[in-house]
XYZ file of C-alpha atoms in Angstrom:
787
model
C -94.308 152.615 111.726
C -96.177 150.330 109.075
C -94.212 152.040 106.445
C -90.799 151.975 108.214
C -91.752 147.682 109.029
C -91.991 147.865 104.845
C -89.067 149.636 104.421
C -86.666 147.427 106.808
C -88.219 144.141 105.374
C -87.381 145.387 101.820
C -84.018 146.211 102.826
C -82.762 145.271 105.817
C -80.508 142.124 104.569
C -81.558 140.017 107.255
C -85.511 139.797 106.980
C -84.681 139.596 103.013
C -82.970 135.997 103.662
C -85.716 135.029 106.351
C -88.432 135.986 103.633
C -86.704 133.497 101.611
C -86.918 131.128 103.981
C -84.210 128.164 105.758
C -84.071 125.150 106.781
C -83.358 124.701 110.487
C -84.028 121.640 113.075
C -87.150 122.443 115.709
C -85.978 121.068 118.967
C -88.868 119.663 121.709
C -86.743 116.387 123.336
C -83.625 114.999 123.470
C -85.192 113.146 121.007
C -87.847 114.556 119.050
C -85.212 116.589 116.402
C -87.238 117.217 113.079
C -86.276 119.507 110.368
C -88.994 122.044 109.171
C -88.695 124.734 106.487
C -89.003 128.250 108.401
C -90.380 132.149 106.251
C -91.022 135.208 107.410
C -93.913 136.002 105.464
C -93.919 139.223 103.435
C -96.156 141.083 105.909
C -92.972 140.905 108.271
C -95.510 139.652 110.573
C -96.253 136.060 110.768
C -93.442 133.276 110.442
C -94.805 130.139 108.713
C -92.969 126.363 108.625
C -93.410 123.590 106.529
C -92.056 120.055 106.495
C -90.181 120.677 103.376
C -89.728 123.247 101.088
C -92.078 123.765 98.448
C -94.365 121.401 100.920
C -98.022 122.755 102.653
C -97.028 125.430 104.639
C -98.319 125.715 108.730
C -98.439 129.391 110.423
C -95.521 128.979 113.238
C -96.063 132.035 115.449
C -96.637 135.910 115.358
C -94.712 138.784 115.944
C -96.546 139.684 118.110
C -96.815 136.609 120.172
C -92.788 136.887 120.661
C -91.219 137.755 123.721
C -87.761 137.911 123.230
C -85.149 136.056 121.721
C -82.816 134.032 123.114
C -79.026 132.063 122.194
C -78.380 128.804 122.041
C -76.263 129.063 125.429
C -79.244 130.725 127.249
C -81.238 127.157 126.547
C -82.094 124.672 129.225
C -83.030 122.491 125.986
C -80.414 123.068 124.087
C -77.346 123.032 126.837
C -78.483 119.523 126.785
C -77.585 118.653 123.925
C -74.723 120.728 123.544
C -72.894 117.606 122.101
C -75.173 117.516 119.045
C -74.998 120.861 117.533
C -72.848 123.815 117.936
C -74.356 126.586 121.231
C -73.873 128.638 118.350
C -76.841 126.799 116.264
C -79.168 127.801 118.083
C -81.571 130.052 119.495
C -84.952 129.743 121.191
C -88.448 131.993 120.615
C -89.735 132.614 123.953
C -93.908 133.757 123.855
C -95.425 135.543 126.148
C -97.982 134.203 128.879
C -97.621 130.534 129.084
C -96.751 129.276 125.594
C -93.787 126.853 125.491
C -90.825 127.791 124.115
C -89.809 127.214 120.232
C -86.182 125.994 120.551
C -84.201 125.978 116.421
C -80.738 125.014 115.395
C -79.832 126.107 112.169
C -77.084 125.253 109.772
C -74.633 127.601 110.672
C -73.594 130.078 113.410
C -74.423 132.909 111.037
C -77.620 131.331 109.354
C -78.681 131.124 113.602
C -77.459 134.733 113.754
C -79.521 135.981 111.053
C -82.623 134.550 112.403
C -82.165 136.263 116.126
C -81.244 139.859 114.915
C -84.482 139.495 112.102
C -87.003 138.731 114.746
C -85.406 140.995 117.943
C -85.474 143.258 115.188
C -89.445 142.546 114.542
C -90.110 142.140 118.404
C -88.246 145.724 119.151
C -90.340 147.355 115.909
C -94.003 146.006 117.058
C -93.437 146.962 120.726
C -92.662 150.357 120.137
C -95.982 150.919 118.321
C -99.140 152.963 119.220
C -102.258 153.061 119.562
C -102.919 153.755 115.684
C -100.196 151.711 114.482
C -101.237 148.614 116.374
C -104.617 148.582 115.446
C -103.198 149.803 111.423
C -101.506 146.593 112.405
C -104.382 144.544 113.340
C -106.234 145.500 110.494
C -103.301 144.913 107.816
C -103.146 140.754 109.243
C -106.956 140.913 108.601
C -106.276 142.057 105.708
C -104.179 139.461 104.485
C -106.226 136.224 106.570
C -109.675 137.743 104.192
C -107.654 137.956 100.583
C -107.288 134.192 100.373
C -105.866 134.697 96.494
C -103.716 136.721 98.002
C -104.271 139.575 94.755
C -104.032 142.373 97.556
C -107.672 143.516 97.134
C -110.549 141.736 98.156
C -113.693 140.855 96.221
C -117.359 140.972 97.793
C -117.413 136.962 98.400
C -114.080 137.497 100.086
C -115.503 140.675 102.428
C -118.405 138.561 102.624
C -116.473 135.427 104.386
C -113.875 137.899 106.520
C -116.999 138.950 107.953
C -117.482 135.619 109.622
C -113.955 135.678 109.977
C -113.844 138.859 112.262
C -117.544 137.658 114.281
C -119.939 139.925 112.185
C -123.090 138.418 111.174
C -124.780 141.235 108.716
C -127.369 141.527 106.304
C -125.783 140.565 102.875
C -127.544 143.904 101.306
C -126.122 146.278 104.336
C -122.971 144.676 104.002
C -122.494 145.460 100.290
C -124.483 148.978 100.826
C -120.554 149.765 102.449
C -118.721 147.797 100.151
C -119.587 149.893 97.073
C -119.160 152.545 99.565
C -115.569 152.017 100.391
C -114.959 150.912 96.894
C -114.240 154.135 95.652
C -112.279 153.291 92.654
C -115.549 151.350 91.264
C -113.118 148.207 90.711
C -115.851 145.606 91.991
C -112.668 145.054 94.814
C -111.494 146.628 97.940
C -107.695 147.938 97.951
C -105.376 149.509 100.814
C -107.025 152.193 102.120
C -110.705 151.445 100.555
C -110.537 148.504 103.124
C -109.498 150.992 105.931
C -112.478 153.144 105.040
C -115.295 149.820 104.865
C -113.613 148.863 108.212
C -114.677 152.270 109.790
C -117.869 151.955 108.174
C -118.318 148.883 109.958
C -116.870 149.750 113.274
C -118.687 153.201 113.828
C -118.929 153.793 117.052
C -122.631 155.442 117.691
C -122.741 155.236 121.503
C -119.734 156.982 121.604
C -120.765 159.890 118.890
C -123.599 160.184 121.077
C -121.599 160.849 124.185
C -119.589 163.137 122.348
C -122.637 165.101 121.346
C -123.910 165.286 124.398
C -120.960 167.974 124.919
C -120.391 169.529 121.882
C -121.826 172.532 120.687
C -121.885 172.194 117.389
C -121.470 168.132 117.298
C -118.239 169.186 115.346
C -115.515 169.617 118.178
C -115.071 170.086 121.935
C -113.386 173.087 122.739
C -110.955 173.060 126.105
C -114.201 174.288 128.375
C -116.641 171.523 126.720
C -113.669 168.278 127.539
C -112.976 170.374 130.587
C -116.990 169.885 131.859
C -117.168 166.760 130.862
C -113.301 165.334 132.961
C -115.270 166.626 135.521
C -118.772 165.366 135.462
C -118.138 162.416 133.495
C -114.632 161.210 134.367
C -114.673 162.676 137.796
C -111.595 164.093 137.280
C -111.881 166.752 139.783
C -108.558 168.794 140.833
C -106.759 169.456 137.928
C -109.013 168.457 134.667
C -107.724 172.087 132.861
C -104.632 171.137 132.615
C -105.228 166.954 132.285
C -107.420 168.849 129.213
C -104.662 170.331 127.607
C -102.304 166.852 128.113
C -105.009 164.914 126.232
C -105.800 167.062 123.336
C -101.806 167.129 123.040
C -101.550 163.531 122.659
C -104.596 162.069 121.077
C -105.824 164.355 118.655
C -104.851 163.809 115.678
C -105.160 167.030 113.252
C -101.924 169.934 114.160
C -104.867 172.835 113.875
C -107.086 171.715 116.819
C -103.816 170.732 118.945
C -103.441 174.322 118.042
C -106.889 175.844 118.827
C -107.252 173.514 121.979
C -110.356 171.539 120.607
C -110.854 167.282 120.386
C -112.405 165.997 117.179
C -114.349 162.660 117.191
C -111.407 161.127 116.100
C -109.101 162.130 119.307
C -112.082 161.609 121.576
C -112.582 158.141 120.572
C -108.295 157.800 121.117
C -108.913 159.036 124.233
C -111.558 156.795 125.178
C -109.159 153.737 123.917
C -106.020 154.999 125.351
C -104.212 153.859 128.670
C -105.634 156.833 130.251
C -108.984 156.321 128.921
C -109.110 153.059 130.427
C -110.851 151.100 133.260
C -107.348 150.816 135.478
C -106.039 154.289 136.818
C -102.614 154.830 135.652
C -101.830 156.900 138.421
C -101.545 152.781 140.164
C -99.445 151.469 137.562
C -95.834 153.100 138.289
C -94.132 152.683 142.390
C -96.896 154.451 143.713
C -97.179 152.984 147.462
C -94.585 153.539 150.232
C -91.922 151.271 150.248
C -90.007 151.851 153.335
C -92.562 149.727 155.891
C -91.339 146.249 156.795
C -91.924 143.385 154.661
C -95.334 141.494 156.773
C -97.096 144.546 155.490
C -96.734 143.661 152.437
C -98.495 141.564 150.411
C -96.132 139.481 148.395
C -96.266 137.850 145.108
C -94.872 134.252 145.487
C -94.801 130.876 143.634
C -95.544 127.143 144.639
C -93.014 124.675 143.518
C -91.891 127.261 140.913
C -89.473 124.381 138.687
C -93.097 122.632 137.677
C -94.061 123.661 134.668
C -96.825 120.897 134.844
C -98.359 118.619 137.704
C -97.429 117.963 140.299
C -95.976 114.605 140.361
C -95.181 113.788 136.645
C -94.424 117.258 135.078
C -91.508 118.602 133.861
C -88.878 120.394 136.340
C -86.931 123.715 134.510
C -85.887 126.427 135.254
C -88.104 127.787 132.796
C -90.186 127.607 135.572
C -87.973 130.410 137.730
C -87.421 132.691 134.578
C -91.093 133.278 133.876
C -91.767 133.966 137.996
C -89.203 136.163 138.328
C -89.976 137.694 134.701
C -93.966 137.720 135.709
C -92.870 140.077 138.897
C -92.631 137.423 141.278
C -90.534 138.157 144.697
C -90.848 134.945 146.528
C -89.534 131.052 144.674
C -89.779 128.092 145.898
C -86.660 125.328 145.842
C -87.152 121.520 147.222
C -83.569 120.238 146.684
C -82.780 116.616 147.501
C -78.838 115.041 147.170
C -78.115 114.432 143.445
C -75.783 112.291 141.881
C -72.056 113.093 141.632
C -72.619 115.174 144.735
C -74.293 117.890 143.122
C -77.946 118.740 144.990
C -80.731 118.698 142.342
C -84.465 119.724 141.984
C -87.733 118.405 142.081
C -90.644 117.648 144.192
C -89.141 114.578 146.438
C -90.734 110.707 145.935
C -92.698 112.043 142.639
C -91.609 110.899 138.758
C -91.540 114.871 138.072
C -87.982 115.046 136.170
C -85.044 116.359 137.849
C -83.061 119.952 136.963
C -79.228 120.749 139.028
C -79.539 123.175 141.695
C -76.851 125.601 140.166
C -78.758 126.003 137.566
C -81.732 127.239 139.686
C -79.098 129.384 141.179
C -77.790 130.632 138.069
C -81.364 131.048 136.089
C -82.609 133.589 139.020
C -78.916 135.633 139.353
C -79.345 136.784 136.018
C -82.993 137.405 136.633
C -83.991 137.812 139.895
C -83.769 141.519 139.495
C -85.095 142.387 135.418
C -88.527 143.430 136.388
C -88.346 144.294 139.711
C -85.461 145.828 142.061
C -86.815 144.542 145.438
C -85.467 141.878 146.940
C -86.183 138.200 145.473
C -86.815 135.416 148.407
C -85.972 131.800 147.952
C -87.964 129.742 150.379
C -85.245 126.606 150.332
C -86.948 123.589 151.317
C -83.242 121.552 151.994
C -83.976 117.283 152.244
C -79.884 117.006 151.447
C -77.170 114.782 153.117
C -74.696 117.041 155.623
C -72.037 116.614 151.971
C -74.393 118.354 150.028
C -76.273 120.892 152.064
C -72.587 122.195 152.007
C -72.533 121.697 148.094
C -75.240 124.352 148.685
C -74.526 126.869 151.024
C -71.434 126.681 148.418
C -73.431 127.428 145.595
C -75.864 130.460 147.014
C -72.186 132.125 148.103
C -70.500 131.640 144.211
C -73.706 132.076 142.153
C -75.450 134.727 143.558
C -72.560 136.857 144.932
C -73.055 140.188 146.263
C -76.644 139.336 145.568
C -76.785 137.077 148.419
C -78.306 138.718 151.527
C -75.869 136.853 154.208
C -75.834 139.102 157.253
C -78.058 141.100 159.092
C -77.867 144.653 157.929
C -76.820 147.463 160.378
C -79.150 148.927 162.318
C -79.007 149.234 165.906
C -81.535 146.895 168.231
C -83.767 146.338 164.716
C -87.261 144.867 166.380
C -89.377 144.668 163.023
C -88.025 143.359 159.104
C -86.954 144.806 156.687
C -88.294 146.973 154.072
C -88.467 146.657 150.584
C -87.114 149.191 149.473
C -84.159 148.761 152.572
C -83.708 145.026 150.561
C -83.715 146.274 147.427
C -81.007 144.377 144.901
C -80.597 141.421 147.846
C -81.313 137.627 147.082
C -82.800 136.211 150.547
C -82.701 132.744 151.823
C -85.934 131.522 153.786
C -85.515 128.161 155.482
C -84.629 126.695 158.766
C -81.846 128.303 161.130
C -79.782 126.549 164.068
C -79.375 127.940 167.093
C -76.269 128.347 168.785
C -76.247 125.401 170.749
C -77.935 123.602 168.258
C -75.093 124.049 166.007
C -72.834 122.357 167.803
C -74.947 118.939 168.726
C -75.239 119.002 164.990
C -72.080 119.579 164.472
C -70.879 116.458 166.521
C -73.601 114.340 165.111
C -72.445 114.805 161.891
C -69.175 114.280 162.492
C -70.351 110.718 164.272
C -72.247 110.672 161.287
C -69.592 110.726 158.816
C -66.991 108.364 160.467
C -69.566 105.595 160.746
C -71.437 106.134 157.026
C -74.645 105.735 159.074
C -78.080 108.230 158.822
C -77.877 108.558 155.060
C -81.609 107.203 154.858
C -82.227 109.346 157.681
C -80.576 112.213 156.003
C -83.020 112.090 153.121
C -85.915 110.596 153.280
C -88.950 112.621 153.237
C -89.347 114.044 156.692
C -86.124 115.549 157.308
C -87.312 118.364 157.852
C -90.508 117.846 158.836
C -89.875 115.526 161.533
C -91.713 117.266 164.589
C -88.957 119.917 166.388
C -89.174 120.711 169.988
C -89.606 124.669 170.224
C -88.732 126.494 173.397
C -91.258 124.957 176.211
C -89.589 120.925 174.821
C -93.647 120.550 173.312
C -92.916 118.011 169.911
C -95.182 119.997 166.684
C -97.621 117.764 164.456
C -95.851 115.040 162.749
C -96.534 115.420 159.207
C -97.659 111.820 157.805
C -95.740 109.811 155.907
C -95.838 109.196 151.903
C -99.294 109.298 150.341
C -100.374 109.274 146.956
C -100.912 112.339 147.094
C -97.821 114.138 148.105
C -98.981 115.644 150.668
C -96.853 118.383 152.743
C -93.536 116.634 152.710
C -92.003 119.559 150.471
C -92.894 122.499 152.875
C -90.203 121.652 155.748
C -90.428 121.984 159.578
C -92.659 125.232 159.331
C -95.711 123.022 157.950
C -98.686 122.272 160.332
C -100.238 118.692 159.139
C -104.097 119.377 158.288
C -105.894 117.600 160.910
C -107.198 114.152 160.656
C -103.698 113.033 158.193
C -102.717 109.339 158.507
C -100.360 109.330 161.972
C -97.199 107.505 162.291
C -94.668 106.802 164.143
C -92.816 108.829 165.701
C -88.782 109.430 163.768
C -86.279 109.220 166.838
C -82.740 110.828 165.007
C -82.836 114.793 164.409
C -82.053 115.489 161.036
C -78.491 117.641 160.330
C -78.234 121.016 159.761
C -75.268 122.524 158.000
C -73.862 125.716 159.743
C -72.484 126.645 156.807
C -75.909 126.566 155.103
C -78.155 127.751 158.174
C -75.776 130.709 158.504
C -77.562 131.781 154.708
C -80.684 132.208 156.604
C -81.229 135.631 157.937
C -84.447 137.433 158.213
C -86.726 134.441 157.102
C -85.816 131.628 160.127
C -88.688 128.747 159.470
C -90.081 128.201 162.458
C -93.782 125.225 163.316
C -96.691 127.045 164.013
C -98.925 125.877 167.305
C -100.197 128.769 167.907
C -100.947 132.426 168.160
C -100.277 133.189 171.868
C -97.027 130.793 171.287
C -95.634 132.915 168.476
C -96.669 135.539 170.822
C -94.442 134.594 173.568
C -91.403 132.530 171.891
C -91.246 133.683 168.306
C -89.448 137.087 167.424
C -89.890 139.107 164.124
C -87.919 137.236 161.958
C -89.302 134.079 162.405
C -92.229 132.985 160.045
C -94.381 130.176 159.635
C -96.169 127.817 156.365
C -99.601 126.107 155.920
C -101.645 124.548 153.880
C -104.719 126.247 152.520
C -106.564 123.768 154.745
C -105.068 125.001 157.442
C -105.014 128.596 157.093
C -108.224 128.586 156.763
C -109.386 126.537 159.608
C -107.143 129.596 161.312
C -109.254 131.751 159.497
C -112.876 130.966 160.728
C -112.051 130.592 164.095
C -109.210 132.813 165.020
C -109.065 135.580 162.158
C -108.604 138.082 164.320
C -105.645 136.371 165.678
C -104.143 135.923 162.346
C -104.620 139.008 161.166
C -102.471 140.397 163.999
C -99.971 138.165 163.556
C -99.405 138.923 159.805
C -98.862 142.200 161.178
C -95.188 141.950 162.402
C -94.635 137.873 161.584
C -94.313 137.231 157.658
C -97.127 133.762 156.656
C -96.797 131.883 153.539
C -99.519 129.913 153.056
C -99.392 126.610 149.893
C -101.590 124.814 147.745
C -102.876 121.097 149.257
C -101.296 118.273 148.015
C -104.633 116.571 146.775
C -103.869 119.678 143.886
C -101.803 116.837 141.874
C -102.602 118.842 138.526
C -101.259 122.022 139.471
C -104.577 123.207 139.998
C -105.390 126.371 142.276
C -107.104 128.121 145.000
C -108.794 131.015 145.658
C -105.172 133.622 146.685
C -108.406 136.187 147.890
C -109.553 134.487 151.272
C -106.107 134.712 152.706
C -105.477 137.630 151.859
C -108.458 138.781 153.663
C -106.367 137.644 156.541
C -103.036 139.350 155.897
C -100.973 136.379 154.728
C -98.398 137.876 152.875
C -97.225 135.096 151.115
C -100.095 133.095 149.655
C -97.930 130.615 146.860
C -99.427 129.945 143.826
C -98.712 127.121 140.672
C -98.328 130.267 138.301
C -98.063 127.398 135.238
C -101.398 126.680 135.537
C -103.904 129.811 133.607
C -107.650 130.277 135.092
C -109.600 132.489 137.833
C -107.197 132.015 140.716
C -103.752 133.703 138.960
C -105.937 136.268 136.672
C -106.758 137.510 140.494
C -103.057 137.211 141.336
C -102.094 138.616 138.217
C -104.940 141.492 139.018
C -103.075 142.114 142.545
C -99.797 142.793 141.546
C -100.390 144.708 138.020
C -99.970 148.070 140.260
C -97.160 149.512 141.931
C -95.539 148.976 139.254
C -95.455 144.858 138.941
C -92.833 145.377 141.928
C -94.226 142.250 143.235
C -95.306 144.266 146.819
C -97.874 145.838 147.333
C -98.953 147.208 150.872
C -101.913 145.634 152.664
C -104.845 147.619 154.422
C -103.942 150.301 157.256
C -106.218 148.049 158.973
C -103.963 144.842 158.085
C -100.885 146.283 159.277
C -101.584 146.794 162.932
C -100.753 144.313 165.668
C -103.749 146.067 167.899
C -106.134 146.097 165.153
C -110.053 144.729 165.523
C -110.366 143.167 161.558
C -111.880 140.175 161.583
C -111.747 138.718 157.701
C -115.431 136.481 158.724
C -117.090 139.515 160.286
C -115.838 142.767 159.047
C -117.539 145.808 160.904
C -117.540 149.420 161.309
C -115.389 151.456 161.011
C -114.277 150.118 157.434
C -116.279 153.006 154.842
C -119.114 150.583 152.588
C -119.168 151.718 149.258
C -121.416 151.143 146.017
C -120.574 150.375 142.624
C -122.623 150.856 139.263
C -121.179 149.131 136.839
C -123.602 150.076 133.339
C -122.377 147.371 130.655
C -122.331 149.023 127.265
C -120.781 147.461 124.283
C -118.155 145.113 122.905
C -115.651 145.496 120.694
C -113.595 143.027 118.159
C -114.531 140.135 120.358
C -112.310 137.319 119.361
C -113.524 134.012 118.275
C -114.237 130.757 120.471
C -113.030 128.234 117.951
C -110.906 129.527 115.574
C -111.489 126.469 113.555
C -115.256 127.051 112.970
C -115.435 129.957 110.255
C -118.856 130.311 110.309
C -119.718 129.897 113.843
C -119.990 133.866 115.450
C -120.604 134.039 119.446
C -123.324 135.393 121.743
C -121.315 137.279 124.376
C -122.650 138.295 127.877
C -120.829 140.160 130.710
C -120.180 138.615 134.087
C -118.305 140.815 136.389
C -117.425 139.360 139.682
C -116.249 141.132 142.736
C -113.889 138.948 145.039
C -113.442 140.067 148.688
C -114.412 139.026 152.042
C -117.028 136.416 152.302
C -119.627 139.423 152.688
C -118.679 141.027 149.152
C -118.056 138.084 146.673
C -120.922 137.386 144.032
C -121.332 137.915 140.697
C -124.129 139.575 138.138
C -124.121 139.405 134.478
C -125.800 141.345 131.298
C -128.327 138.994 129.186
C -126.769 137.477 126.148
C -126.037 139.208 122.148
C -126.966 137.157 119.460
C -124.873 136.503 116.186
C -122.454 139.879 117.681
C -118.662 139.960 118.805
C -117.610 142.561 116.806
C -119.595 145.416 118.227
C -122.451 144.121 120.230
C -124.509 146.410 122.697
C -126.412 145.910 126.211
C -126.929 148.904 127.339
C -127.828 147.194 130.656
C -126.964 148.314 134.566
C -124.974 146.277 137.366
C -124.811 147.589 141.063
C -122.468 146.147 144.050
C -122.064 147.325 147.406
C -119.299 146.286 148.837
C -118.603 146.606 153.319
C -115.291 146.207 152.146
C -113.646 147.879 149.305
C -109.644 148.143 150.280
C -109.355 144.276 149.752
C -111.680 143.728 146.757
C -110.867 142.983 143.666
C -113.486 143.463 140.168
C -112.945 140.966 137.640
C -114.493 141.778 134.335
C -115.872 138.002 132.200
C -117.281 138.179 128.769
C -118.446 134.869 127.295
C -120.255 132.800 124.772
C -123.971 132.285 125.606
C -124.291 128.281 125.482
C -127.363 127.198 127.230
C -126.449 123.588 126.576
C -123.710 123.981 129.074
C -120.922 126.828 131.067
C -120.605 129.428 128.378
C -117.568 129.766 127.225
C -114.479 132.198 128.161
C -113.792 134.662 125.544
C -111.387 137.157 127.965
C -111.415 139.000 130.923
C -109.743 141.836 132.591
C -109.493 141.625 136.596
C -108.185 144.966 139.102
C -107.971 146.086 142.681
C -111.572 148.044 142.848
C -109.223 151.210 144.348
C -106.933 151.166 141.122
C -110.684 151.562 139.062
C -111.338 154.842 137.200
C -114.437 156.831 137.453
C -116.688 157.319 134.250
C -116.624 155.934 130.727
C -114.511 153.555 130.437
C -112.749 150.882 128.136
C -111.896 147.514 130.215
C -108.856 146.049 127.079
C -109.771 142.501 127.386
C -106.697 139.588 128.296
C -106.950 135.545 127.053
C -107.241 133.297 129.682
C -103.270 133.430 129.532
C -103.703 136.797 130.788
C -101.847 137.823 127.401
C -103.377 140.633 125.371
C -106.580 140.503 123.063
C -106.126 143.625 121.195
C -107.992 145.367 119.904
C -110.667 143.362 121.634
C -112.472 145.289 125.006
C -115.028 146.812 126.681
C -117.251 149.720 126.788
C -118.564 150.894 130.355
C -119.066 153.557 132.707
C -118.537 153.245 136.457
C -119.920 155.123 139.643
C -118.546 154.451 142.884
C -121.521 156.058 145.737
C -119.917 156.181 149.370
C -122.177 153.936 151.704
C -124.853 150.853 151.247
C -128.039 151.766 149.923
C -130.494 149.718 152.194
């Protein structure tokens, strides 16, 4: 692959022009548009920029950080500048994770085409690299960084500097002996293959060598029977070990003769341990493996809060990019707060704040385009409608025209349904969640709307923040709690009439008029009808399976504490959506685990904010094909379940987890700007589940070694409800002065862990790969809890 890349760099006309460099305009906003000279480096893997040709160059981005390249017509920012620049001259570089897009305008459509085609070619090449090719590329990148004078050779002085960059503290004499051994040409410098040999000597895995020799009779190879013994005894691959052994030898043994003889060399053994098959996440859980024919209420659903925001809740930017990113990461429930906009066009923003505004129809266009790129399973539009009658009609028209056949506008043709349809039934469909009129209400609202249109009154009511949460009457005539008037925390206004306000909220005077809901919009709500929650008894007696309620995080927590078992039973037949507190103006997140413990399906997250909470969310939804739906444990799907998340008892089967943290590999620096700073890594293992299971333990730290630290320490965890447990491995840089600094993490469900000797491939704070950074562990799960 690397030779293919080098061939392309020498022959592909687009890449040749990119290596020469192009002056283009970098665009951040309508007022920030500056010329920059961009150039693809000779390695074909990095793009640098300078203010002008011949000036001081700075790295702009690495090809491995790029997810895709979009043309100018697909850029929200460039479309807003269409009067200044032809869209054909623009393109957008989209990065993995939460890094902001890079919008660029070339001086001609032809130049833009060169860069779009060239970048996409390089992205495709990087994406298709196998494990060894990625390692080769990583080595090539380090060689480029270490070769300070760019002469294609590395002196010992350059190697010493490189070791500090790579997080290695090494005795100078020992480093020099490795350098001399690798310098087979005796030139006093290391070139290509010599540097590779130096790296191999540097990264010799003695702990893996010892493990290999424990099962190898001659210490040179593992025979088929020896490898089968290893898979059965240590890796717990009981049922199909012989067939699996043959597959793994064929996949990871580098020598052709070894494959023919069905033996595994040390290199092949290490290749297997570092591969997806040797990773901690069970590969059987990566594709869609769960039953997708159960009712929607039986699944955890990947859900987003205020999806349009890419920043904070008060002054942040609203952008269709929020929807694109959420949908592409597997989110299946997105939120749309809709308000009256100019020129009769509804707009989306966080009402009564300084957040920017985007058109409702632009949001729908993005949803239509990206809804099913990652997953075929249904997308839910959580619609918070604050619009007047006329603009509600516009909303209904846009929903119907833009979403077309994707929009579910009528119930499925099933006789007398008693439960929600399944994700499988709703494949490729977009569902609207919102308020729905009864037949009587529809007639009343039509008359009231006609009266309002005739008199011109009611506009204030129709657009104020309480238009959807003003005390609706339930079927027994009792009024629901009112939401407080606007407060600096921007409380729960956006959660519609389905919200139940927190106790202690400041009282407001009851409004006399009822908001008007347009029948055209009401008709598009089929299975997800928003209703106010009063009590679990009231829901059983008055509500249907196609109705659902929303809860603030504090309300949901109180219900779990006071009536946890009833909440579990409720969530077995009806959907619940939980949203973050209005006090989280910085777009911080709560821990979704405690809401999942009660079976709440739609636990809405501020997906723009990285951190522990999103690690847990991403960890749960990584399984099952990343489709956005995860089947709940059986005891959370039973309307007569006895499970209480605060007091879990038998017949749940407790388990004990033993984690031997063995070693780490190629850990990144905490501060890239400090060449000589080297991390002191420690590993923290955290369990998140029911309250009794939530705990953490950590190893001691290893001083001055981020390259190949060794711990060899065992941690023990006893868990009552493993079906709900999430396991998070965090590597931190020890700092006695303050909280330890984050290096990398990996989070996965307990039920998706593989036992045995496993590598854990670390992710950044943003959830992107830190390849080849990993930790090597031994995992053992025992039934029962030791006293």
